[in-house]
XYZ file of C-alpha atoms in Angstrom:
691
model
C -84.380 3.837 79.365
C -85.314 7.370 80.347
C -84.515 10.127 77.908
C -81.502 12.285 78.546
C -82.386 15.624 79.929
C -81.595 18.606 77.742
C -78.186 20.104 78.417
C -76.865 16.912 80.016
C -74.701 14.199 78.507
C -74.746 10.505 79.184
C -71.971 8.993 81.217
C -69.756 7.082 78.715
C -67.220 5.977 81.300
C -68.322 2.292 81.336
C -68.168 2.079 77.555
C -64.743 3.703 77.474
C -63.549 1.272 80.094
C -64.666 -1.669 77.979
C -62.742 -0.301 75.009
C -59.612 0.105 77.109
C -59.917 -3.426 78.473
C -60.403 -4.825 74.968
C -57.379 -2.918 73.733
C -55.334 -4.202 76.666
C -56.412 -7.774 75.956
C -55.449 -7.432 72.324
C -52.119 -5.909 73.317
C -51.428 -8.726 75.770
C -52.418 -11.376 73.255
C -50.236 -9.864 70.558
C -46.896 -10.082 72.448
C -44.703 -13.162 73.069
C -41.787 -13.637 75.442
C -38.376 -14.827 74.285
C -38.641 -18.009 72.167
C -37.948 -21.333 73.964
C -34.547 -23.044 73.944
C -34.860 -26.487 72.350
C -32.559 -29.484 73.076
C -31.786 -29.883 69.388
C -31.918 -26.263 68.150
C -31.454 -22.658 69.238
C -32.648 -19.311 67.772
C -30.365 -17.571 65.348
C -28.031 -14.975 66.797
C -30.091 -11.989 65.602
C -33.042 -13.165 67.740
C -31.041 -13.710 70.914
C -31.223 -11.095 73.627
C -34.681 -9.886 72.523
C -37.286 -10.383 75.233
C -40.481 -9.176 73.555
C -41.807 -10.275 70.163
C -44.987 -8.855 68.590
C -47.776 -10.965 67.216
C -46.895 -12.935 64.043
C -43.146 -12.557 64.641
C -41.144 -15.366 63.005
C -37.998 -16.702 64.717
C -35.639 -18.933 62.752
C -33.699 -21.741 64.529
C -30.384 -23.457 63.789
C -29.525 -27.018 64.781
C -27.170 -27.669 67.674
C -23.975 -29.723 67.208
C -24.810 -33.395 66.566
C -28.171 -32.545 64.999
C -29.336 -31.969 61.434
C -32.416 -30.339 59.895
C -35.522 -32.462 59.625
C -36.820 -32.492 56.092
C -40.477 -32.711 57.144
C -40.778 -29.593 59.340
C -39.846 -25.919 59.113
C -37.119 -24.543 61.354
C -39.199 -21.570 62.587
C -41.584 -20.710 65.434
C -44.315 -18.070 65.053
C -45.682 -15.835 67.817
C -49.406 -16.601 68.003
C -52.310 -15.706 70.221
C -52.215 -16.015 74.016
C -48.439 -15.368 74.160
C -47.628 -18.784 72.704
C -45.081 -19.855 70.118
C -46.408 -22.146 67.423
C -44.437 -24.638 65.376
C -42.804 -28.063 65.557
C -40.212 -28.626 68.292
C -38.675 -31.529 66.328
C -37.149 -29.367 63.626
C -33.708 -31.003 64.163
C -32.940 -34.730 64.505
C -29.803 -36.524 65.870
C -27.128 -37.444 63.363
C -26.789 -41.145 62.465
C -23.670 -43.065 63.646
C -21.961 -45.905 61.839
C -21.996 -49.407 63.347
C -19.149 -49.612 65.947
C -18.451 -53.352 65.535
C -18.426 -56.206 68.091
C -16.243 -55.711 71.209
C -13.452 -58.164 71.969
C -14.618 -61.123 74.046
C -18.183 -59.879 73.947
C -21.079 -58.831 71.814
C -22.943 -55.591 71.164
C -26.486 -55.271 72.435
C -28.194 -52.596 70.314
C -31.181 -50.977 72.016
C -32.161 -48.642 69.166
C -30.823 -46.617 66.280
C -27.184 -45.650 66.395
C -27.569 -41.868 66.560
C -25.830 -38.994 68.286
C -25.963 -39.584 72.086
C -27.021 -43.262 71.820
C -25.761 -45.797 74.366
C -25.405 -49.547 74.029
C -24.499 -52.549 76.205
C -21.918 -55.257 76.054
C -22.611 -58.892 76.778
C -21.763 -58.362 80.452
C -24.518 -55.710 80.679
C -22.004 -52.945 81.364
C -23.135 -49.704 79.785
C -20.808 -48.100 77.269
C -21.046 -44.837 75.308
C -20.488 -44.738 71.571
C -18.033 -42.275 70.123
C -20.582 -40.813 67.714
C -20.541 -37.070 68.147
C -20.439 -33.833 66.251
C -17.981 -32.329 66.161
C -15.975 -35.577 66.446
C -14.727 -36.434 69.944
C -11.260 -37.782 70.653
C -10.868 -41.394 69.607
C -12.052 -43.983 72.113
C -11.827 -47.729 71.935
C -14.849 -49.341 70.390
C -16.330 -49.986 73.823
C -15.317 -48.234 77.013
C -16.940 -47.706 80.374
C -19.100 -44.577 80.460
C -17.071 -41.451 81.268
C -19.017 -38.926 83.353
C -18.509 -35.161 83.544
C -19.275 -32.868 86.389
C -22.399 -30.796 85.926
C -21.745 -27.867 83.593
C -20.823 -24.667 85.411
C -23.554 -22.204 86.201
C -23.231 -18.663 84.869
C -24.459 -15.401 86.258
C -27.477 -13.899 84.507
C -27.898 -17.013 82.410
C -28.668 -20.725 82.381
C -28.048 -23.833 80.330
C -30.128 -26.583 78.812
C -28.925 -29.217 81.333
C -30.684 -27.686 84.312
C -32.225 -30.428 86.505
C -30.124 -33.159 84.951
C -27.714 -35.012 87.237
C -25.652 -37.225 84.928
C -23.553 -35.807 82.090
C -21.602 -38.480 80.274
C -19.052 -38.388 77.541
C -20.493 -36.658 74.439
C -23.303 -34.849 76.233
C -23.688 -31.189 75.305
C -25.422 -28.234 76.892
C -26.371 -24.834 75.505
C -26.260 -21.571 77.429
C -28.382 -18.472 77.058
C -28.771 -15.266 78.956
C -31.742 -14.249 81.024
C -34.141 -11.798 79.438
C -34.226 -8.346 80.975
C -37.113 -6.265 82.062
C -38.423 -3.641 79.699
C -36.197 -0.597 79.763
C -33.141 -2.535 80.961
C -30.061 -3.374 78.934
C -29.933 -6.847 77.415
C -27.232 -9.332 78.326
C -24.848 -10.529 75.652
C -23.575 -14.111 75.608
C -19.794 -13.947 75.447
C -18.190 -17.166 74.243
C -19.545 -20.323 72.623
C -23.164 -21.000 73.426
C -22.650 -24.809 73.523
C -20.068 -26.985 75.291
C -19.831 -30.776 75.431
C -18.388 -33.465 77.697
C -15.113 -34.946 76.480
C -12.012 -36.566 77.978
C -8.285 -36.118 77.813
C -7.237 -39.389 79.472
C -10.070 -41.748 78.483
C -11.005 -41.990 82.161
C -12.180 -38.635 83.438
C -14.675 -36.427 81.675
C -14.133 -32.689 81.231
C -16.029 -29.955 79.412
C -14.339 -29.014 76.179
C -14.194 -25.268 76.985
C -15.195 -22.830 79.693
C -18.785 -21.792 79.986
C -19.752 -18.531 78.257
C -20.502 -15.350 80.151
C -23.657 -13.219 80.235
C -22.611 -9.621 80.404
C -24.043 -6.232 79.600
C -21.810 -4.854 76.846
C -22.206 -1.180 75.931
C -19.917 0.452 73.394
C -19.918 4.233 73.135
C -21.822 5.843 70.284
C -19.437 5.701 67.293
C -18.533 9.181 66.052
C -15.862 10.061 63.508
C -15.081 13.730 63.003
C -15.483 14.777 59.359
C -16.992 11.363 58.688
C -20.405 9.771 58.455
C -21.980 6.481 59.480
C -22.975 4.443 56.435
C -24.636 1.455 58.149
C -25.319 -0.075 61.546
C -27.018 2.916 63.123
C -28.668 2.105 66.485
C -29.687 3.936 69.594
C -27.411 1.656 71.692
C -24.525 -0.533 70.648
C -23.858 -3.886 72.303
C -21.676 -6.896 71.777
C -21.284 -7.907 68.117
C -22.782 -4.758 66.611
C -20.862 -3.650 63.519
C -20.716 -0.165 62.010
C -19.327 1.144 58.725
C -17.918 4.641 58.114
C -16.995 6.886 55.229
C -15.383 10.320 55.202
C -16.808 13.606 54.066
C -15.841 15.196 50.778
C -12.114 15.994 50.548
C -11.283 13.810 53.604
C -9.514 10.433 53.482
C -10.204 7.440 55.757
C -7.296 6.411 57.979
C -7.871 3.009 59.565
C -10.574 0.434 58.980
C -13.909 1.516 57.607
C -15.638 -1.263 59.606
C -15.553 -1.779 63.395
C -17.281 -4.231 65.782
C -18.337 -3.796 69.415
C -16.328 -6.241 71.561
C -16.889 -7.671 75.057
C -14.584 -5.063 76.596
C -17.001 -2.279 75.627
C -14.596 -1.122 72.945
C -14.692 -0.977 69.163
C -12.352 -3.292 67.325
C -10.574 -2.314 65.229
C -10.572 1.196 66.692
C -12.773 3.765 65.023
C -11.039 5.326 61.974
C -9.954 8.909 61.440
C -10.927 11.212 58.577
C -8.017 13.395 57.614
C -8.134 16.352 55.240
C -6.702 15.361 51.839
C -7.552 18.238 49.511
C -7.477 22.003 49.329
C -10.783 23.794 48.978
C -11.902 25.070 45.586
C -9.339 27.549 44.293
C -10.582 31.124 44.752
C -12.162 32.997 41.868
C -10.207 35.778 40.206
C -12.160 38.591 38.572
C -11.925 38.568 34.754
C -9.982 35.271 34.810
C -10.887 31.616 34.313
C -9.376 28.456 35.812
C -7.871 26.481 32.980
C -7.688 22.703 32.644
C -9.270 21.689 35.960
C -9.223 17.883 36.291
C -12.036 17.279 38.763
C -12.815 18.917 42.098
C -10.170 17.330 44.351
C -6.951 19.223 44.925
C -4.278 17.191 46.799
C -0.989 18.684 47.925
C 1.156 20.144 45.111
C -1.829 20.556 42.793
C -1.256 23.560 40.516
C -4.168 25.589 39.143
C -3.640 28.022 36.265
C -5.600 31.252 35.865
C -6.039 32.702 32.380
C -7.275 36.250 31.872
C -10.335 36.689 29.721
C -9.927 38.182 26.260
C -8.853 41.805 26.425
C -7.522 41.513 29.998
C -4.102 40.943 31.601
C -2.478 40.640 35.037
C 0.263 43.000 33.967
C 1.479 44.224 30.574
C 2.110 41.105 28.505
C 1.186 38.687 31.345
C -2.103 36.826 30.919
C -1.555 33.674 33.090
C -0.702 33.031 36.750
C -0.641 29.925 38.984
C -1.535 28.875 42.549
C -0.407 25.717 44.373
C -1.968 23.562 47.120
C 0.425 23.600 50.116
C 0.979 20.766 52.660
C -1.338 22.530 55.108
C -4.034 22.376 52.417
C -4.082 26.091 51.748
C -3.424 27.828 48.455
C -0.531 30.096 47.700
C -1.296 33.793 47.273
C -4.327 34.506 45.090
C -3.558 36.630 41.990
C -5.069 40.093 41.756
C -7.897 40.654 39.239
C -7.149 40.881 35.524
C -7.317 44.430 34.198
C -8.644 45.548 30.817
C -5.992 46.160 28.178
C -5.466 49.818 27.246
C -5.206 51.497 23.843
C -3.328 54.741 23.275
C -5.329 57.840 22.382
C -5.640 57.958 18.559
C -3.659 60.596 16.616
C -6.398 62.646 14.957
C -4.471 65.253 12.980
C -6.941 67.189 10.829
C -9.706 65.108 12.438
C -11.874 64.950 15.540
C -14.295 62.666 17.437
C -17.874 62.749 16.255
C -19.364 62.497 19.764
C -17.804 64.428 22.604
C -19.014 61.919 25.204
C -16.827 59.212 23.656
C -13.638 61.163 24.451
C -11.630 59.637 27.362
C -8.250 60.032 28.997
C -7.727 56.262 28.850
C -9.252 53.921 26.312
C -9.771 50.295 27.402
C -10.486 47.052 25.574
C -13.902 47.193 23.916
C -14.164 51.004 23.882
C -15.442 52.521 20.634
C -14.677 55.935 19.160
C -16.251 57.390 16.023
C -14.026 59.938 14.253
C -14.364 62.316 11.312
C -12.098 64.667 9.370
C -12.225 68.429 9.652
C -13.889 70.441 6.907
C -11.852 70.342 3.732
C -10.297 66.992 4.638
C -11.290 63.404 4.042
C -10.079 59.997 5.155
C -7.658 58.311 2.816
C -9.243 55.073 1.669
C -12.413 55.668 3.697
C -15.556 57.677 3.255
C -17.691 59.481 5.771
C -17.024 58.714 9.447
C -14.872 55.850 10.784
C -15.707 53.783 13.896
C -12.600 52.722 15.854
C -12.589 49.918 18.450
C -9.925 49.089 21.043
C -8.850 45.461 20.448
C -7.431 42.824 22.798
C -3.913 43.471 21.471
C -4.025 47.122 22.583
C -4.469 48.427 19.042
C -7.281 50.276 17.306
C -9.301 48.444 14.687
C -9.218 49.639 12.010
C -5.947 51.484 12.247
C -6.471 55.214 12.650
C -6.793 56.548 9.070
C -5.148 59.717 7.795
C -7.116 62.866 7.008
C -5.904 64.356 3.723
C -7.103 67.428 1.795
C -10.526 66.524 0.532
C -11.063 66.015 -3.227
C -14.028 67.666 -4.936
C -16.485 66.568 -7.555
C -17.305 68.809 -10.565
C -20.260 71.120 -10.155
C -23.329 69.615 -11.828
C -24.422 71.415 -15.023
C -27.899 70.098 -15.734
C -29.715 71.842 -18.590
C -33.280 72.752 -17.727
C -32.600 71.544 -14.157
C -31.561 72.900 -10.760
C -30.224 71.847 -7.328
C -32.878 71.574 -4.642
C -30.649 70.160 -1.858
C -26.897 70.274 -1.027
C -25.725 68.598 2.192
C -22.450 70.565 2.509
C -22.967 73.657 0.416
C -19.975 72.538 -1.653
C -18.956 69.577 -3.779
C -16.435 67.764 -1.569
C -16.411 64.016 -1.054
C -19.564 62.949 0.731
C -21.675 65.849 -0.520
C -25.203 64.719 -1.318
C -27.208 66.544 -3.990
C -30.830 66.379 -5.042
C -31.695 67.694 -8.536
C -35.046 68.659 -10.081
C -36.149 69.729 -13.588
C -37.872 72.893 -14.744
C -41.519 72.956 -15.726
C -42.126 71.044 -18.940
C -39.188 68.717 -18.327
C -38.851 65.406 -16.556
C -35.819 63.933 -14.730
C -34.079 61.004 -16.365
C -31.990 59.030 -13.815
C -31.669 59.212 -10.017
C -32.495 62.560 -8.450
C -30.226 61.977 -5.383
C -26.470 61.559 -5.914
C -23.304 61.687 -3.767
C -19.710 62.777 -4.389
C -17.334 59.812 -4.123
C -13.661 59.627 -3.135
C -12.671 59.251 -6.808
C -14.279 62.654 -7.545
C -17.260 61.183 -9.368
C -20.962 61.394 -8.638
C -22.735 58.156 -7.744
C -25.250 57.422 -9.065
C -24.368 59.365 -12.232
C -25.903 62.811 -12.619
C -29.356 62.752 -14.253
C -30.530 64.952 -17.167
C -33.776 66.789 -17.882
C -35.800 65.670 -20.863
C -38.851 67.273 -22.431
C -42.139 65.965 -21.131
C -45.815 65.878 -21.927
C -48.105 67.821 -19.700
C -51.032 66.258 -17.881
C -53.299 64.240 -20.214
C -56.780 65.644 -20.958
C -59.479 64.990 -18.415
C -62.627 63.013 -19.249
C -66.008 63.843 -17.725
C -67.281 60.920 -15.680
C -63.922 59.175 -16.082
C -60.313 59.143 -14.929
C -56.847 58.149 -16.121
C -53.933 56.234 -14.533
C -51.656 59.300 -14.335
C -53.755 61.248 -11.850
C -51.624 63.513 -9.614
C -48.615 63.482 -11.945
C -47.641 66.732 -13.671
C -44.913 65.606 -16.076
C -44.870 62.545 -18.319
C -41.724 61.341 -20.030
C -41.506 60.267 -23.639
C -43.290 56.923 -24.141
C -45.382 57.213 -20.988
C -48.839 55.629 -21.239
C -52.027 56.566 -19.446
C -55.164 54.447 -19.451
C -58.691 55.803 -19.060
C -61.615 54.235 -17.264
C -65.241 55.309 -16.843
C -67.569 55.448 -13.903
C -69.741 52.400 -13.369
C -72.569 52.163 -15.892
C -70.788 54.248 -18.552
C -69.037 52.991 -21.650
C -65.603 54.129 -22.845
C -65.887 55.494 -26.384
C -62.547 55.678 -28.188
C -59.041 54.390 -27.438
C -58.633 53.389 -23.787
C -54.910 54.374 -23.722
C -52.923 57.294 -25.112
C -49.131 57.781 -25.189
C -46.675 60.648 -24.831
C -45.066 60.746 -28.282
C -43.514 63.104 -30.816
C -44.504 63.702 -34.417
C -41.444 65.781 -35.308
C -38.877 64.175 -32.999
C -38.541 67.357 -30.948
C -41.829 68.383 -29.419
C -43.834 65.965 -27.273
C -47.594 65.571 -27.317
C -50.243 62.964 -26.567
C -50.932 60.387 -29.267
C -54.619 61.215 -29.594
C -57.663 62.762 -28.007
C -59.060 61.385 -24.824
C -61.936 58.904 -25.096
C -65.471 59.697 -23.938
C -67.546 58.222 -21.155
C -71.177 57.920 -22.175
C -74.176 55.782 -21.350
C -74.588 53.668 -24.536
C -77.294 51.001 -24.708
C -78.403 49.125 -27.804
C -81.942 47.715 -28.122
C -82.380 44.039 -27.427
C -81.620 42.236 -30.707
C -84.471 39.967 -31.811
C -84.463 37.687 -34.885
C -87.654 35.785 -35.609
C -87.061 32.051 -35.933
C -83.491 32.690 -34.692
C -81.331 32.086 -31.564
C -78.805 34.495 -29.937
C -75.482 33.420 -28.339
C -74.414 34.111 -25.727
C -77.679 34.704 -23.956
C -77.614 38.086 -22.158
C -79.980 40.826 -21.030
C -77.856 43.990 -21.234
C -76.324 45.382 -24.393
C -73.837 48.186 -23.668
C -71.426 49.727 -26.128
C -69.033 47.286 -27.774
C -70.856 44.080 -26.880
C -71.098 41.485 -29.710
C -73.686 38.739 -30.197
C -74.100 35.892 -32.711
C -77.246 34.399 -34.283
C -78.340 31.055 -35.740
C -81.710 29.943 -37.187
C -84.148 27.225 -36.218
C -84.324 24.060 -38.299
C -85.964 24.680 -41.650
C -84.765 28.256 -41.785
C -81.621 29.776 -43.186
C -79.731 32.874 -41.977
C -79.624 35.816 -44.318
C -77.174 38.555 -43.358
C -74.187 38.613 -40.962
C -74.190 36.034 -38.182
C -72.386 38.446 -35.749
C -73.217 42.065 -34.917
C -71.844 44.654 -32.430
C -73.366 47.547 -30.456
C -72.045 50.916 -31.757
C -71.681 54.301 -30.078
C -74.908 55.519 -31.733
C -76.864 52.675 -30.041
C -77.268 50.753 -33.299
C -76.215 47.253 -34.287
C -73.588 46.815 -36.979
C -73.841 44.964 -39.262
C -77.658 45.103 -39.235
C -79.486 42.217 -37.603
C -79.901 39.180 -39.907
C -83.192 37.399 -40.743
C -84.201 33.730 -40.783
C -85.993 32.775 -44.035
C -87.714 29.468 -44.741
C -85.547 26.932 -46.548
C -86.508 26.242 -50.265
C -85.238 23.684 -52.739
C -84.548 24.791 -56.297
C -85.809 22.503 -59.052
C -82.935 20.296 -60.249
C -81.384 21.261 -63.555
C -82.833 19.547 -66.577
C -80.814 16.542 -67.686
C -80.929 14.615 -70.959
C -82.104 11.379 -69.351
C -84.420 12.819 -66.634
C -87.922 14.195 -67.039
C -89.948 16.089 -64.345
C -93.721 16.241 -63.860
C -93.712 19.838 -62.501
C -92.864 23.185 -63.974
C -92.316 24.987 -60.586
C -88.859 26.398 -59.938
C -88.933 26.596 -56.051
C -90.253 24.015 -53.583
C -90.988 24.296 -49.851
C -89.530 21.935 -47.220
C -91.116 18.452 -47.379
C -92.618 19.202 -50.795
C -92.093 16.316 -53.276
C -91.070 16.221 -56.924
C -91.887 13.331 -59.317
C -89.439 12.411 -62.093
C -88.526 9.449 -64.309
C -85.565 8.293 -66.355
C -85.721 7.828 -70.153
C -83.664 5.936 -72.747
C -84.256 5.581 -76.435
C -87.534 7.488 -76.043
C -88.839 5.007 -73.484
C -89.833 6.046 -69.944
C -88.909 4.125 -66.839
C -90.968 3.849 -63.699
C -91.461 7.252 -62.020
C -89.527 8.178 -58.852
C -90.146 10.722 -56.063
C -87.647 12.998 -54.218
C -88.342 15.308 -51.231
C -87.093 18.814 -50.351
C -85.140 18.504 -47.054
C -84.702 21.104 -44.250
C -81.176 21.900 -45.428
C -82.331 22.741 -48.970
C -81.266 19.505 -50.701
C -83.303 16.787 -52.488
C -83.529 13.403 -50.802
C -82.883 11.056 -52.462
C -80.780 12.820 -55.061
C -82.246 13.067 -58.559
C -80.087 10.602 -60.634
C -80.458 7.621 -62.990
C -78.409 4.356 -62.930
C -77.902 1.409 -65.282
C -79.387 -1.916 -64.175
C -77.043 -4.932 -64.185
C -77.529 -7.221 -67.282
C -79.822 -4.561 -68.738
C -79.222 -1.527 -70.773
C -81.899 0.463 -69.023
C -81.315 3.315 -66.577
C -82.919 3.366 -63.181
C -83.495 6.742 -61.627
C -82.429 7.626 -58.138
C -78.996 5.848 -58.202
C -76.060 7.913 -56.827
C -73.124 8.520 -59.148
C -70.681 6.513 -56.953
C -72.949 3.464 -57.101
C -73.446 3.940 -60.813
C -69.682 3.902 -61.311
C -69.410 0.613 -59.427
C -72.156 -0.953 -61.557
C -70.382 0.071 -64.741
C -67.091 -1.450 -63.529
C -68.854 -4.747 -62.709
C -70.461 -4.754 -66.132
C -67.097 -4.202 -67.778
C -65.541 -7.072 -65.816
C -68.394 -9.377 -66.843
C -67.854 -8.643 -70.508
C -64.099 -9.250 -70.210
C -64.704 -12.681 -68.634
C -67.046 -13.666 -71.469
C -64.458 -12.670 -74.061
C -61.745 -14.655 -72.243
C -63.916 -17.796 -72.246
C -64.409 -17.523 -75.995
C -60.669 -17.187 -76.560
C -59.823 -20.246 -74.404
C -62.523 -22.609 -75.759
C -60.764 -23.723 -79.036
C -57.567 -24.449 -77.119
C -59.242 -26.724 -74.576
C -61.120 -28.850 -77.116
C -58.536 -28.794 -79.903
């Protein structure tokens, strides 16, 4: 294929044509005509009159009279490919008839099952028709000659299932349907029963049980109800059998039937309803009033609505409620005028006046506020300072306007060694505020600010001026807690502190006190701030606790000696202001054992008086000038002899053995005593036993 030249496009018309043809084929294959009419069944009413069904549409059938559903097949046809309906045509089967019995003077020749529409023969080969039908036909004798009917009548714009059939005998039935219409046309409606059957009234001649139905275009006007709305059944066009349902708009009531059906006379039956007004509109709003006790939002004729003025408002003096009523023409009676704010009379301010000129009005209304005060020389009775009045909903002032009476005065303060530094009124009437201060060298006791009360007393009580200490002495390189304060009352305390790295020498705190009960002075001189450092304390063969590396003024340390050494001197010492340790540092001396004291029964081999640690001493015990075996004791690290230098008595012997502790020696003596007592008891009992 040659390449497409630049700037030119290929001609896609053939391809587009193929797509259009394919789409057309699919469209044709996906549409079915009206479903077929079957001898034993017909489509349900909702499918009748429809001429075009899309692909996969399902149409449900119902059995005709004299037929019943077959249990082995479904009662539906489905629109398939190539415009064909798929499904079993034998969805309904004839009803079974009971055995009619043998005819008089003959016999019954049965040619098959006795079902709806079956025929049988008598013995003379004359054909008879059985009275097995649905619905039941008029009673016939068991066997009668066949009763024929004329062909069923033809109908305009429709046809029946007996077309092409010549003989219609008693019990035969036909079903009518209307012709489909072309697309865009109006569908025909079948008026009357779709099926009729051949019957008889005289047992001789056959007639059709009812007239044939009619195929007619039925078109009811679009249903419209003023002030109403369509709830269901909406369609573009309405034809025979269509049903619609209506409801009325809010505050309208339905008059007539809410449901109507399109009939064959192109009219709705029952006639379309009316929606009549049944309620007044919402009652109008009234300014500064509320609608009381509303029971819903519907207001039928004679409904009464009550308006209540808001707090502090009224329609007229003393009138706070009014009413309106819904009239028969669904309008309200005259609407009340707005509620007006209640008024208060101007307050009687004899000997008084408003505080703020902008609060003064010709008319005072509910909620207005007015702050008042008494003229100079007058005060409110039962109140102090200014009073705020407010116009209440009952037309009265709250609180009631107080009376201004001649103002009481408090006594002039007489504070010894003190003076006034502030007076709010330049007098001493109720409400006057004073601030008092003391002269130099005195301090104020009590509250400095006080106010004259209505009972002519000062509150808080007037203070007094007490003698005071002057500023405490300053300390170079230090400061005290009273910095910035000039006067200090009796008992005041100041605490000194030094700059970092300096030690405070002396009492850290001093107090303002008095030696004679009259004059005040500080309890002592100020401390000093100096750099005090003691030398590092070192004790040979000793240990310091706690371990530290700096030794400023006042620090204390403790000492203990290594094993084998004993502390001589004070175990604790403190750094003094002269950079010395007090008490002096102790020493650790070697431990020595003193030679035991000479005892009557112990002899020593050495004449030394002091022995070093681990040095031994030999000794022996003696009795009656005889020596025992020598023993050895050792000087321990805590200055004692181990084992102790002692002698003990051996059991059953009268010799002493050295080195026995006194407690053990006591036990040995008690055992010896018990032994001797047992021997004596045996001697005393022996003559008695053998006597």
